[in-house]
XYZ file of C-alpha atoms in Angstrom:
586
model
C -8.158 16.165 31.106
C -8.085 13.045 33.259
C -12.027 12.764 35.091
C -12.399 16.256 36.360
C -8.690 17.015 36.958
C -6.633 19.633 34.802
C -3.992 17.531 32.812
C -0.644 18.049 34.878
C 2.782 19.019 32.977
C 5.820 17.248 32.715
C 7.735 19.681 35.065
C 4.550 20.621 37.508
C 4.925 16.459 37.437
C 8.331 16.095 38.749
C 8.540 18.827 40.963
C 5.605 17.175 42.977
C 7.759 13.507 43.086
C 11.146 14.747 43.315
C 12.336 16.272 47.023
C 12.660 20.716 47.022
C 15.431 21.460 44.815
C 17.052 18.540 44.073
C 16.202 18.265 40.410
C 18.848 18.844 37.784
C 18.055 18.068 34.098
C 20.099 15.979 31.631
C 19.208 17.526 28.395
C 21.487 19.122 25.892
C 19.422 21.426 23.833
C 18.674 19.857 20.349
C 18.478 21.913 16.684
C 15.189 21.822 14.646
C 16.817 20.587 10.889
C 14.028 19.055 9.132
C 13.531 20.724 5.702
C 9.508 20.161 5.781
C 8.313 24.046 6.353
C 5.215 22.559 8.186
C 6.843 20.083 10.231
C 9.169 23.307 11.329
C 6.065 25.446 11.878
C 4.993 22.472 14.367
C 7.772 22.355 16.387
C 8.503 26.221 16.608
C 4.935 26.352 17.850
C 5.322 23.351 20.288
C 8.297 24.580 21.635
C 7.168 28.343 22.081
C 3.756 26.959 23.421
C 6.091 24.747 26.437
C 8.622 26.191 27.051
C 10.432 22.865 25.767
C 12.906 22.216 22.708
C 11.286 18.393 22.587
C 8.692 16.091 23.980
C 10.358 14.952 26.659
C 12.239 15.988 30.012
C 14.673 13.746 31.232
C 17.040 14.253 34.583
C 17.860 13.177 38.613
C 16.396 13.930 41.793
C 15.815 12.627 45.124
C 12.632 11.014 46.624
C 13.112 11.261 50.236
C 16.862 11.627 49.745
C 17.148 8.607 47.434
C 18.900 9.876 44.135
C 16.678 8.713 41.116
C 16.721 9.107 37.665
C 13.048 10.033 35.979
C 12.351 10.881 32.480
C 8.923 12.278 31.624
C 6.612 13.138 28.293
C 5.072 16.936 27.977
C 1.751 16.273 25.984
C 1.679 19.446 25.066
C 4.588 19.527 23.094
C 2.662 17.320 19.710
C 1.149 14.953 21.928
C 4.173 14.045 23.755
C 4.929 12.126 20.299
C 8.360 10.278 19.924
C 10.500 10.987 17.281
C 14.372 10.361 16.700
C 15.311 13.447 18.980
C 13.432 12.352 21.575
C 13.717 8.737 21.110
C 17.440 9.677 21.694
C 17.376 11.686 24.230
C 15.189 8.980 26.279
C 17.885 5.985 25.387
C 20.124 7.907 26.896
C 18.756 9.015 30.274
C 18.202 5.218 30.476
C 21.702 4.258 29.699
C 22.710 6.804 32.129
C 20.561 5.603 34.914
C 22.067 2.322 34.296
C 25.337 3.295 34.715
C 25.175 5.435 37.210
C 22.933 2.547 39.225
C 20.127 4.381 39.663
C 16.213 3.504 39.772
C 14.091 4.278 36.791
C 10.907 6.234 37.591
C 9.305 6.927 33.542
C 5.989 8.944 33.424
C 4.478 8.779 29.743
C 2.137 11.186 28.394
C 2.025 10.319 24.389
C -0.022 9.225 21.668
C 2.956 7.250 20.182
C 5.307 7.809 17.484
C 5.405 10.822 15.757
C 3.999 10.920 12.276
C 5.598 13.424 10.305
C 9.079 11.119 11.082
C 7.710 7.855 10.171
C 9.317 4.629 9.939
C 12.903 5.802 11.438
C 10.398 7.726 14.505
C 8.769 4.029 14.741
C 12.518 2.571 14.853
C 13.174 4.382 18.213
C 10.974 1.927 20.376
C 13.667 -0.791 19.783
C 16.343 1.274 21.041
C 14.420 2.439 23.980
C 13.131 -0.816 25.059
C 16.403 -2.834 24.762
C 17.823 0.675 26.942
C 15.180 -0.521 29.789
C 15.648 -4.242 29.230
C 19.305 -3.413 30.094
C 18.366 -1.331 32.916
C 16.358 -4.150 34.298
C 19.288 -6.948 33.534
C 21.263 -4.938 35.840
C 19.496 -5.030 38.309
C 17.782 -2.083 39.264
C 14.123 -1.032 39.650
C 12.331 0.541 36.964
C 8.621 2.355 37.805
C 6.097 3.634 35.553
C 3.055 6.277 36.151
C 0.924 6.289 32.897
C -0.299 9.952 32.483
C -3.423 10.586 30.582
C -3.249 9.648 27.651
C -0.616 7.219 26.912
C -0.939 4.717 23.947
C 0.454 3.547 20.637
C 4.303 2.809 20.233
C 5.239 3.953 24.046
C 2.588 2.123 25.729
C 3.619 -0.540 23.801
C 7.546 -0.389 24.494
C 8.863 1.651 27.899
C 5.229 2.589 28.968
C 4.640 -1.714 29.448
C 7.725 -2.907 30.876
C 7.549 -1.845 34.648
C 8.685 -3.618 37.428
C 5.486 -1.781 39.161
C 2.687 0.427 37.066
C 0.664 2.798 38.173
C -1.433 4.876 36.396
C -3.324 8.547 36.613
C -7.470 8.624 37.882
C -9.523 8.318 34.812
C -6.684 8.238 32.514
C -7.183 6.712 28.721
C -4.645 4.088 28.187
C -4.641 1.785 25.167
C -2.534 0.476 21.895
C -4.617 2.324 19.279
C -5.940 6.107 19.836
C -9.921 6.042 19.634
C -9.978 8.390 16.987
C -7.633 6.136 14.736
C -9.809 3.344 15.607
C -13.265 5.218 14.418
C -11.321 6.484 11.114
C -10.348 2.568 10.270
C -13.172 0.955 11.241
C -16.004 3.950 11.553
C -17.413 3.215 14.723
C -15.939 4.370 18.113
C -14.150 2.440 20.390
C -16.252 0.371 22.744
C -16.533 3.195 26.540
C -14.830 2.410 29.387
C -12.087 0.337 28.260
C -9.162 1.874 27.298
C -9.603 3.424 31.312
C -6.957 3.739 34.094
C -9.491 1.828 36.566
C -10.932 -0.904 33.971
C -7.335 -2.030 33.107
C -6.407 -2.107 36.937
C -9.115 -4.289 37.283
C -7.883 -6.802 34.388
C -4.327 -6.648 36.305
C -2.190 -4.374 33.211
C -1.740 -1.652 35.875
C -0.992 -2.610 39.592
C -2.411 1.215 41.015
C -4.335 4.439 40.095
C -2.490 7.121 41.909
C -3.108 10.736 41.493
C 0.165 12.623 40.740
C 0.214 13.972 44.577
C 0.711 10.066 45.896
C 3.150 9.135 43.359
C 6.112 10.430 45.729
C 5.275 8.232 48.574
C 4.062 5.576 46.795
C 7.434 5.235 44.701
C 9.594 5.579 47.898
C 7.385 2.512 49.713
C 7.965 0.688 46.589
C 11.716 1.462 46.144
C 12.719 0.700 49.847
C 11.967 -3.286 49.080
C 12.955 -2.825 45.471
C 17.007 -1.021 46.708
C 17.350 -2.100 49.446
C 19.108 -1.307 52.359
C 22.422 -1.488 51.397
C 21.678 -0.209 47.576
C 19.632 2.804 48.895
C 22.839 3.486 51.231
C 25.032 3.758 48.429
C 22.328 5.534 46.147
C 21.864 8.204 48.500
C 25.094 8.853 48.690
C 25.357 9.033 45.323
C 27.938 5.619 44.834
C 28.749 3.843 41.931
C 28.597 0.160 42.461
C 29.799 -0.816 39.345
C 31.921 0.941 36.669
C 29.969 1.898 33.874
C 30.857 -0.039 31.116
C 30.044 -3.047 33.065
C 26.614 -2.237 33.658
C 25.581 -1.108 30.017
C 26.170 -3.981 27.796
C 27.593 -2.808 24.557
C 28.895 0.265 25.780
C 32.235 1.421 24.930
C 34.854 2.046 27.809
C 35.195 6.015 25.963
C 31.339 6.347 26.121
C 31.394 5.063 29.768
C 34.050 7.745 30.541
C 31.597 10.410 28.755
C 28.835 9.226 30.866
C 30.529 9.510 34.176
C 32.253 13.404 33.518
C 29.101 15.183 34.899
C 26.096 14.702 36.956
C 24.858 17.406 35.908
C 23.630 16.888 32.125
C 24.956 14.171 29.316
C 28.765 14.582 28.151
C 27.582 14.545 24.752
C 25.231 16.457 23.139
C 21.835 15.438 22.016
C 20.925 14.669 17.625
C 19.681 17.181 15.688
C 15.752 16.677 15.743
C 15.180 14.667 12.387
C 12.915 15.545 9.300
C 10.069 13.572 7.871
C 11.226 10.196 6.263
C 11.754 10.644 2.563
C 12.035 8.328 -0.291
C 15.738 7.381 -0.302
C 18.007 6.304 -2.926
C 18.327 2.228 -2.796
C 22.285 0.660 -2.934
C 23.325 -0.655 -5.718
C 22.663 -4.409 -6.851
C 25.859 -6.454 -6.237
C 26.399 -10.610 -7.093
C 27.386 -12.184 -3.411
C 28.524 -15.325 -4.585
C 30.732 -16.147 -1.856
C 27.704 -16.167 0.231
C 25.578 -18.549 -2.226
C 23.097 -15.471 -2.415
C 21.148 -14.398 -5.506
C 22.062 -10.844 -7.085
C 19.688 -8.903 -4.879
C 19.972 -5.214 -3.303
C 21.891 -5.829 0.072
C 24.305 -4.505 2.556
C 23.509 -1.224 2.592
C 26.239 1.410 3.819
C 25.806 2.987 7.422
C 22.660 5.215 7.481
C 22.995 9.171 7.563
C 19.821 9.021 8.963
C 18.444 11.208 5.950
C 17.299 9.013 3.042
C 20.646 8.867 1.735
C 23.318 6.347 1.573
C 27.095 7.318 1.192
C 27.072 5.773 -2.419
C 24.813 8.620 -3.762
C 21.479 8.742 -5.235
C 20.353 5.239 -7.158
C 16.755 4.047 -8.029
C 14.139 4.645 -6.029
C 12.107 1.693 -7.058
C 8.311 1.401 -7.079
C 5.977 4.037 -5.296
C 4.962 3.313 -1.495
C 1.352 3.694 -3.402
C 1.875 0.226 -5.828
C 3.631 -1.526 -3.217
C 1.056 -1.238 -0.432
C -1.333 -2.114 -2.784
C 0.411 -5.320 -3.957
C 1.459 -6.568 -0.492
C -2.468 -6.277 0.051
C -3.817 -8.337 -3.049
C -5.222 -11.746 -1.624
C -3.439 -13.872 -4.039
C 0.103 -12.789 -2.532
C 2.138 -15.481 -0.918
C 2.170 -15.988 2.595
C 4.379 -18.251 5.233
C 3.157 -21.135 4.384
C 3.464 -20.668 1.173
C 7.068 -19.843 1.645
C 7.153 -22.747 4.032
C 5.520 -25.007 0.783
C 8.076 -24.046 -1.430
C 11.422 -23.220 0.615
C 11.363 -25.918 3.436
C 11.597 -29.240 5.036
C 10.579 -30.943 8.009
C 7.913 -28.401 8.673
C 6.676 -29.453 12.207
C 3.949 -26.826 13.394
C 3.187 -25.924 16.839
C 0.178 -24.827 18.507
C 0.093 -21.792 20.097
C 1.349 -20.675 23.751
C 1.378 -24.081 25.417
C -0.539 -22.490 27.977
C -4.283 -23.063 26.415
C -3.871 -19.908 24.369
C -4.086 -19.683 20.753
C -3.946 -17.127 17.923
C -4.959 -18.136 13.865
C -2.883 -14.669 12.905
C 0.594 -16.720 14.319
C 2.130 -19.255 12.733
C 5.312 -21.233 14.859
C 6.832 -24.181 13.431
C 10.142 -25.831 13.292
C 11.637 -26.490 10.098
C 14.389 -26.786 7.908
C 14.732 -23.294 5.686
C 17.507 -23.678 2.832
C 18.784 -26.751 4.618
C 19.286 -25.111 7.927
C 17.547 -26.270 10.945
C 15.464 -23.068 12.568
C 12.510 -21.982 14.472
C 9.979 -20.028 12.136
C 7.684 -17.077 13.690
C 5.312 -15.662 10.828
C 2.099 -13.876 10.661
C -0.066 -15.776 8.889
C -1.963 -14.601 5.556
C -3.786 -18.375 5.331
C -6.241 -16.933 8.072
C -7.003 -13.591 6.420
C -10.447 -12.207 6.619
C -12.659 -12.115 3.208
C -12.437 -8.201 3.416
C -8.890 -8.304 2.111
C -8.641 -5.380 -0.777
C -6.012 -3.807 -2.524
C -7.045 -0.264 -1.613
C -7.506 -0.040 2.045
C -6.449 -1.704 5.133
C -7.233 -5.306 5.968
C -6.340 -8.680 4.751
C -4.993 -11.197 7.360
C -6.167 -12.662 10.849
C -5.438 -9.222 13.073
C -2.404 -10.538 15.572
C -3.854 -10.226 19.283
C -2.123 -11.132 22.921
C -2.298 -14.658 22.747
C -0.280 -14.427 19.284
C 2.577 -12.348 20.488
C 3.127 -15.066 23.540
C 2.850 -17.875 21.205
C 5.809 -15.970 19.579
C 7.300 -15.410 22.965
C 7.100 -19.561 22.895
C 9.105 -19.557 20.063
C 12.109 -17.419 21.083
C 12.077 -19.437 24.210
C 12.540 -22.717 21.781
C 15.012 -21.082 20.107
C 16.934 -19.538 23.079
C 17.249 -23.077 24.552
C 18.014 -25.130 22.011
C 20.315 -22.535 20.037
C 18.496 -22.630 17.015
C 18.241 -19.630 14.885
C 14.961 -17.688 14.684
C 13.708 -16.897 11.938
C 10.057 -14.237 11.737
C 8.376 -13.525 8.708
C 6.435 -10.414 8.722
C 3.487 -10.021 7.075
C 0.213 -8.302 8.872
C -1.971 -5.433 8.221
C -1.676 -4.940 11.856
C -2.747 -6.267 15.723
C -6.451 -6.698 16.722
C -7.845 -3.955 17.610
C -10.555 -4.913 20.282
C -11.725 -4.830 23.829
C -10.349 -8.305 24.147
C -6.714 -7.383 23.122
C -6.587 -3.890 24.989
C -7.616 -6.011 28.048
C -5.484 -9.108 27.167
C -2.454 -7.216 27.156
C -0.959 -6.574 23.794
C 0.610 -3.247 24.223
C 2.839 -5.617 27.125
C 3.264 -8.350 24.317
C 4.475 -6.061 21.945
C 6.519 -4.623 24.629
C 8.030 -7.525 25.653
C 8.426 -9.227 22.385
C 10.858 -6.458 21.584
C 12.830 -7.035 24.576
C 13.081 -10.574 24.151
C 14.056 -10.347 20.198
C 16.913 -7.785 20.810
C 18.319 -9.889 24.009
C 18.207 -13.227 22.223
C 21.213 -15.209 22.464
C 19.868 -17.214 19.124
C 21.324 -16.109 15.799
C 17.736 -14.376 14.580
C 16.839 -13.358 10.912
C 13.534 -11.426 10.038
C 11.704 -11.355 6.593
C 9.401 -8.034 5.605
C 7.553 -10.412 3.010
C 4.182 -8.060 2.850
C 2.354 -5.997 4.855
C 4.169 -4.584 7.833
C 1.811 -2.021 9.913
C 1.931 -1.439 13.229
C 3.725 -2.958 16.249
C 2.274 -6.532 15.697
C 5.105 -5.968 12.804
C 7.753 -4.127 14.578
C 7.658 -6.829 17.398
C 8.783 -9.347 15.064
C 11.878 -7.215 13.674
C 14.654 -6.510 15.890
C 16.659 -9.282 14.607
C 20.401 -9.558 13.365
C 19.493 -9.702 9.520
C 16.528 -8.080 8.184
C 15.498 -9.239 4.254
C 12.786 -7.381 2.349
C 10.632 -8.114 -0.707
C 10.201 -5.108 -3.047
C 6.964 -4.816 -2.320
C 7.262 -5.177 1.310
C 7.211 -1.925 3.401
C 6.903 -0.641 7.218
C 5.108 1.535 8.967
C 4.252 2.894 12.542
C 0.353 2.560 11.420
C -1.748 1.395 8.127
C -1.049 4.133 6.270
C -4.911 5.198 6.506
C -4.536 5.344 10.689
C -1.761 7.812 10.141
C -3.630 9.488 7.457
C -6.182 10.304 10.031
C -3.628 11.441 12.633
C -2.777 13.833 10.515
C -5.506 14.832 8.649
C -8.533 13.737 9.967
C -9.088 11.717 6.985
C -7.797 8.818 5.543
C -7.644 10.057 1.682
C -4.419 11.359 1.920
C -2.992 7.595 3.312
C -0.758 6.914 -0.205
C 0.897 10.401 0.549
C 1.117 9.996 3.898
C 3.050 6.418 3.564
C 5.724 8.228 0.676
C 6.548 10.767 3.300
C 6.987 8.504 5.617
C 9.767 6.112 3.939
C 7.600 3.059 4.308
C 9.614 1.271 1.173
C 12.103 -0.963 0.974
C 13.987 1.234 -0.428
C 13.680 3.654 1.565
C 14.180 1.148 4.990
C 17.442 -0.051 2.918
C 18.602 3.700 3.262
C 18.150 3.761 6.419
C 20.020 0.872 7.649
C 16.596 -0.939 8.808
C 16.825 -3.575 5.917
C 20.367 -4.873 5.108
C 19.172 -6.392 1.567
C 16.123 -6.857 -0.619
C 14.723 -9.390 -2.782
C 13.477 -8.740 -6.329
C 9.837 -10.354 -6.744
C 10.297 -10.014 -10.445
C 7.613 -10.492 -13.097
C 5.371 -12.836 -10.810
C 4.203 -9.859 -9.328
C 1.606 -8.894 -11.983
C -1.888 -8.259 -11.644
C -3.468 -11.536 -11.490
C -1.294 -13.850 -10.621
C -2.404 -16.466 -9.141
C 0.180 -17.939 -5.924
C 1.251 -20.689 -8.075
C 2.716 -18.158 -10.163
C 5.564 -16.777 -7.369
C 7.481 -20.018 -7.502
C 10.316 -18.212 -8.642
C 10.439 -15.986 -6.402
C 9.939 -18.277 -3.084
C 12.687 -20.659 -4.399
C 15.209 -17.069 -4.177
C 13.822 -16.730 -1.305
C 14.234 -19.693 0.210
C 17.862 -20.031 -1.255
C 18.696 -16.679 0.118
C 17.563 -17.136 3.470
C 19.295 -20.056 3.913
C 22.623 -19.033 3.127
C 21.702 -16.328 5.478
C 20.932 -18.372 8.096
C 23.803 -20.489 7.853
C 26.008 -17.039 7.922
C 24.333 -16.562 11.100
C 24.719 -19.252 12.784
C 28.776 -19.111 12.242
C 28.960 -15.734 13.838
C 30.598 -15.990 17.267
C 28.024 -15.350 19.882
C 29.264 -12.170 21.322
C 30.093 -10.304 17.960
C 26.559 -10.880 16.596
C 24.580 -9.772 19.536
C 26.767 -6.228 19.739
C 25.822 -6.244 16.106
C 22.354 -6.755 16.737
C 22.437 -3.838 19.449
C 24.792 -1.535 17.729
C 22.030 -1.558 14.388
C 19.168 -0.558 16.146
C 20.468 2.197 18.402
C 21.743 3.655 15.311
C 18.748 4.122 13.663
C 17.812 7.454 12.513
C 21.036 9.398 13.815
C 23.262 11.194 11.479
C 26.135 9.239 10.063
């Protein structure tokens, strides 16, 4: 319910924007393949219960003639949750739009990533917000009507990203879900914030329009935003460009595939993917010509199902003992990395623009010998409630934070430095302050910025990575992992209570979900890991990870400096090619 009002469907949505009989889908029909019975049970029910074979609808119409492209969440269908089906199916409606030069009107109704997928469902923001960042480099408008509710992971990718937001009477919009927040913290989430109205009033949403106004509205809005000329050759259903000029990065066969019907996609959809599941890890393999240290690394192409063409290897520690080691106090941080593995360490302090955040670290340094510009989160301002056996530990990243690391990329874009981000945080601040400062748009556009950075980039998983204050630091064109480092679309205790209303179950939650890094080498979202070897122990004081800071710092050099010889335009279709694979079969 939003206020008083029943909560509106996906379809009942469009068919009130979109002009009498002019809407004509673009979804292929997608297979249910996941070999978890109860995850089955879930989506037979969902999709007998809507009508709908996923979560969301995507297709064209016309809004007072003007041929738009609009894709939309169903709620109903598990919370309008995004997994690798749908997180597929939404990239390419938006890569479609694009090259077919159409606006972008995108109606969320979610409460984010979808757990029983995990890390590889969490994946699918990247992919969807570089989609929309292209849409927007081309040119051509993209709108957004938050339904009620819409947080987590789509908030904070293509729900924040709008050229113009509006958002549904009374409808709850926020980063973290309230009953999350109560189940981490055990008090509810302060009334009256997370609300349509009270973030119109902080300036995150620029209207609250009830669905019946969104037709007009978007057509007032789209008549400055086309133009003349543009809504001419819209409404008429023109191409202005061929299509593999407008996508970047996609092929002239794919462009051909995109153009053969306007009635649905030339190809068909993926196969809706199965909970995450502890993969095999690649074999270890000595890269001296690279100057790197005998670590796990280069892992094949992902089938997108915890295995890796070479077969089954090692699986490596539990999710269990890894979470709890990132999470011991005494575990080195970026500066202690920094300490051990750099020179010329020159920090900066915060945005530049009077903001700044304890939980970001952004300095410019030498790394392995090779000049860079470091992003971290910072473990040196960590609470004292730190604990090996339940979330916390580390100054909570908030807005001010992610545009400090928005500084940084800018440093790094104009100087043509590489970019280096160390990830390492239990997660972002959860608090009236950050819902009405704006992080779900940080994170947003912190993911935009990462996978459109013309700067060679390498990311570090060195601890803790929960959450999108982690995932906004990851799209890069290398990404290194600790052993005990891991990933995951919430502490493992928030997802705990997604799923079970209680967050004892968070340790078997987190091996389901392939939060290792093992299991993110498997799937192609780590290319290589680094053993932490015996300094790991209980006790050990930070002192006592020397060795393992001086591999690391070797290692990321070299891998740096590998970088930073790429040519340009290889590395960033690299970069792009990487994370829109994520998750698909092989």
């Amino acid at each position: 319910m939003t206020g008083t009002s029943p909560r509106t469907s996906a379809l009942q949505l469009i068919e009130t924007v979109v002009d009498p009989g002019s809407w004509h889908r673009w979804d292929e029909p997608v297979d249910i393949t996941t070999d978890d019975p109860a995850y089955r049970a879930d989506l037979e029910r969902a999709r007998e219960r809507t009508g709908l074979d996923e979560s969301v609808i995507t297709g064209e119409g016309r809004i007072e003639g003007r041929r738009v492209a609009v894709v939309a969440c169903e709620f109903r269908f598990l919370a309008g949750s995004i997994g690798v089906a749908s997180g597929e199916r939404l990239a390419r409606a938006i890569e479609r739009a694009t090259a077919e030069r159409l606006p972008l009107l995108a109606a969320p109704a979610s409460g984010g990533t979808r757990m029983q997928e995990g890390t590889v469902a969490f994946l699918q923001m990247v992919k969807v917000a570089a989609a929309i960042t292209d849409h927007k480099a081309a040119g051509l408008p993209y709108l957004v009507h938050l339904r009620h509710p819409t947080t987590g992971g789509v908030l904070a990718s293509w729900g924040s990203l709008g050229h113009a937001t509006a958002a549904e009477p009374g409808a709850l919009i926020g980063f973290m879900g309230p009953r999350v927040h109560e189940a981490l913290y055990g008090e509810e989430f302060p009334a009256g914030v997370q609300v349509a109205e009270n973030l119109m009033a902080h300036g995150l949403v620029d209207a609250v329009l009830p669905p019946e106004r969104l037709s007009e509205v978007a057509a007032r809005v789209l008549r400055v935003l086309c133009g003349d000329a543009a809504a001419a050759a819209v409404a008429n259903g023109d191409r202005a460009v061929p299509v593999a000029e407008a996508v970047p990065g996609v092929s002239p066969a794919a462009a051909g595939a995109a153009e053969e019907s306007p009635a649905g996609p030339a190809v068909a959809g993926p196969a809706v993917a199965g909970p995450a599941v502890a993969g095999p890890a690649v074999g270890r393999e000595q890269e001296a010509a690279a100057g790197r240290p005998a670590d796990e690394g280069d892992a094949p192409a992902s089938t997108g199902r915890g295995e890796s063409p070479t077969g089954p290897g090692p699986g490596g520690p539990s999710a269990e003992e890894s979470i709890r080691r990132s999470r011991r106090p005494e575990r080195p941080g970026v500066r202690d990395l920094l300490r051990a593995a750099a020179e010329d360490v020159s920090p900066l302090s915060g945005t530049g623009a009077g903001e700044h955040d304890p939980g970001l670290l952004l300095a410019l340094a030498r790394v392995g010998g090779t000049p860079c510009v470091v992003l971290g989160h910072d473990r040196a301002a960590r609470h004292g409630d730190a604990a090996a056996d339940g979330p916390g530990g580390g100054q909570p990243l908030g807005p001010a934070g992610l545009r400090t690391a928005r500084r940084g990329m800018r440093i790094a874009a104009e100087l043509g430095l590489p970019l280096l981000t160390v990830v390492d945080t239990a997660g972002a601040a959860l608090n009236r302050e950050a819902e009405e400062g704006g992080l779900a748009g940080e994170i947003a556009r912190c993911l935009a910025d990462m996978v459109t950075l013309p700067a060679p980039t390498l990311c570090l998983l060195l601890g803790q990575g929960a959450g999108g204050a982690a995932l906004a630091l990851l799209p890069a064109d290398r990404v290194l992992a600790a052993r005990h480092a891991w990933l995951s679309p919430l502490p493992p205790e928030g997802a705990s209570a997604i799923l079970y209303r209680t967050t004892e179950r968070a340790y078997e939650i987190a091996d389901r979900q392939g939060v290792r890094s093992a299991d993110l080498l498997a799937h192609g979202i780590v290319d290589r890991i680094v053993e932490e070897g015996a300094e790991g122990v209980e006790g050990t004081e930070p002192s006592g990870y020397e060795g393992f800071l001086a591999r690391l710092g070797d290692t990321l050099g070299a891998e740096l400096a590998a970088l930073r010889a790429q040519d340009q335009g290889e590395r960033l279709a690299a970069r792009r090619a990487r994370h829109r694979r994520i998750g698909l079969p092989g």
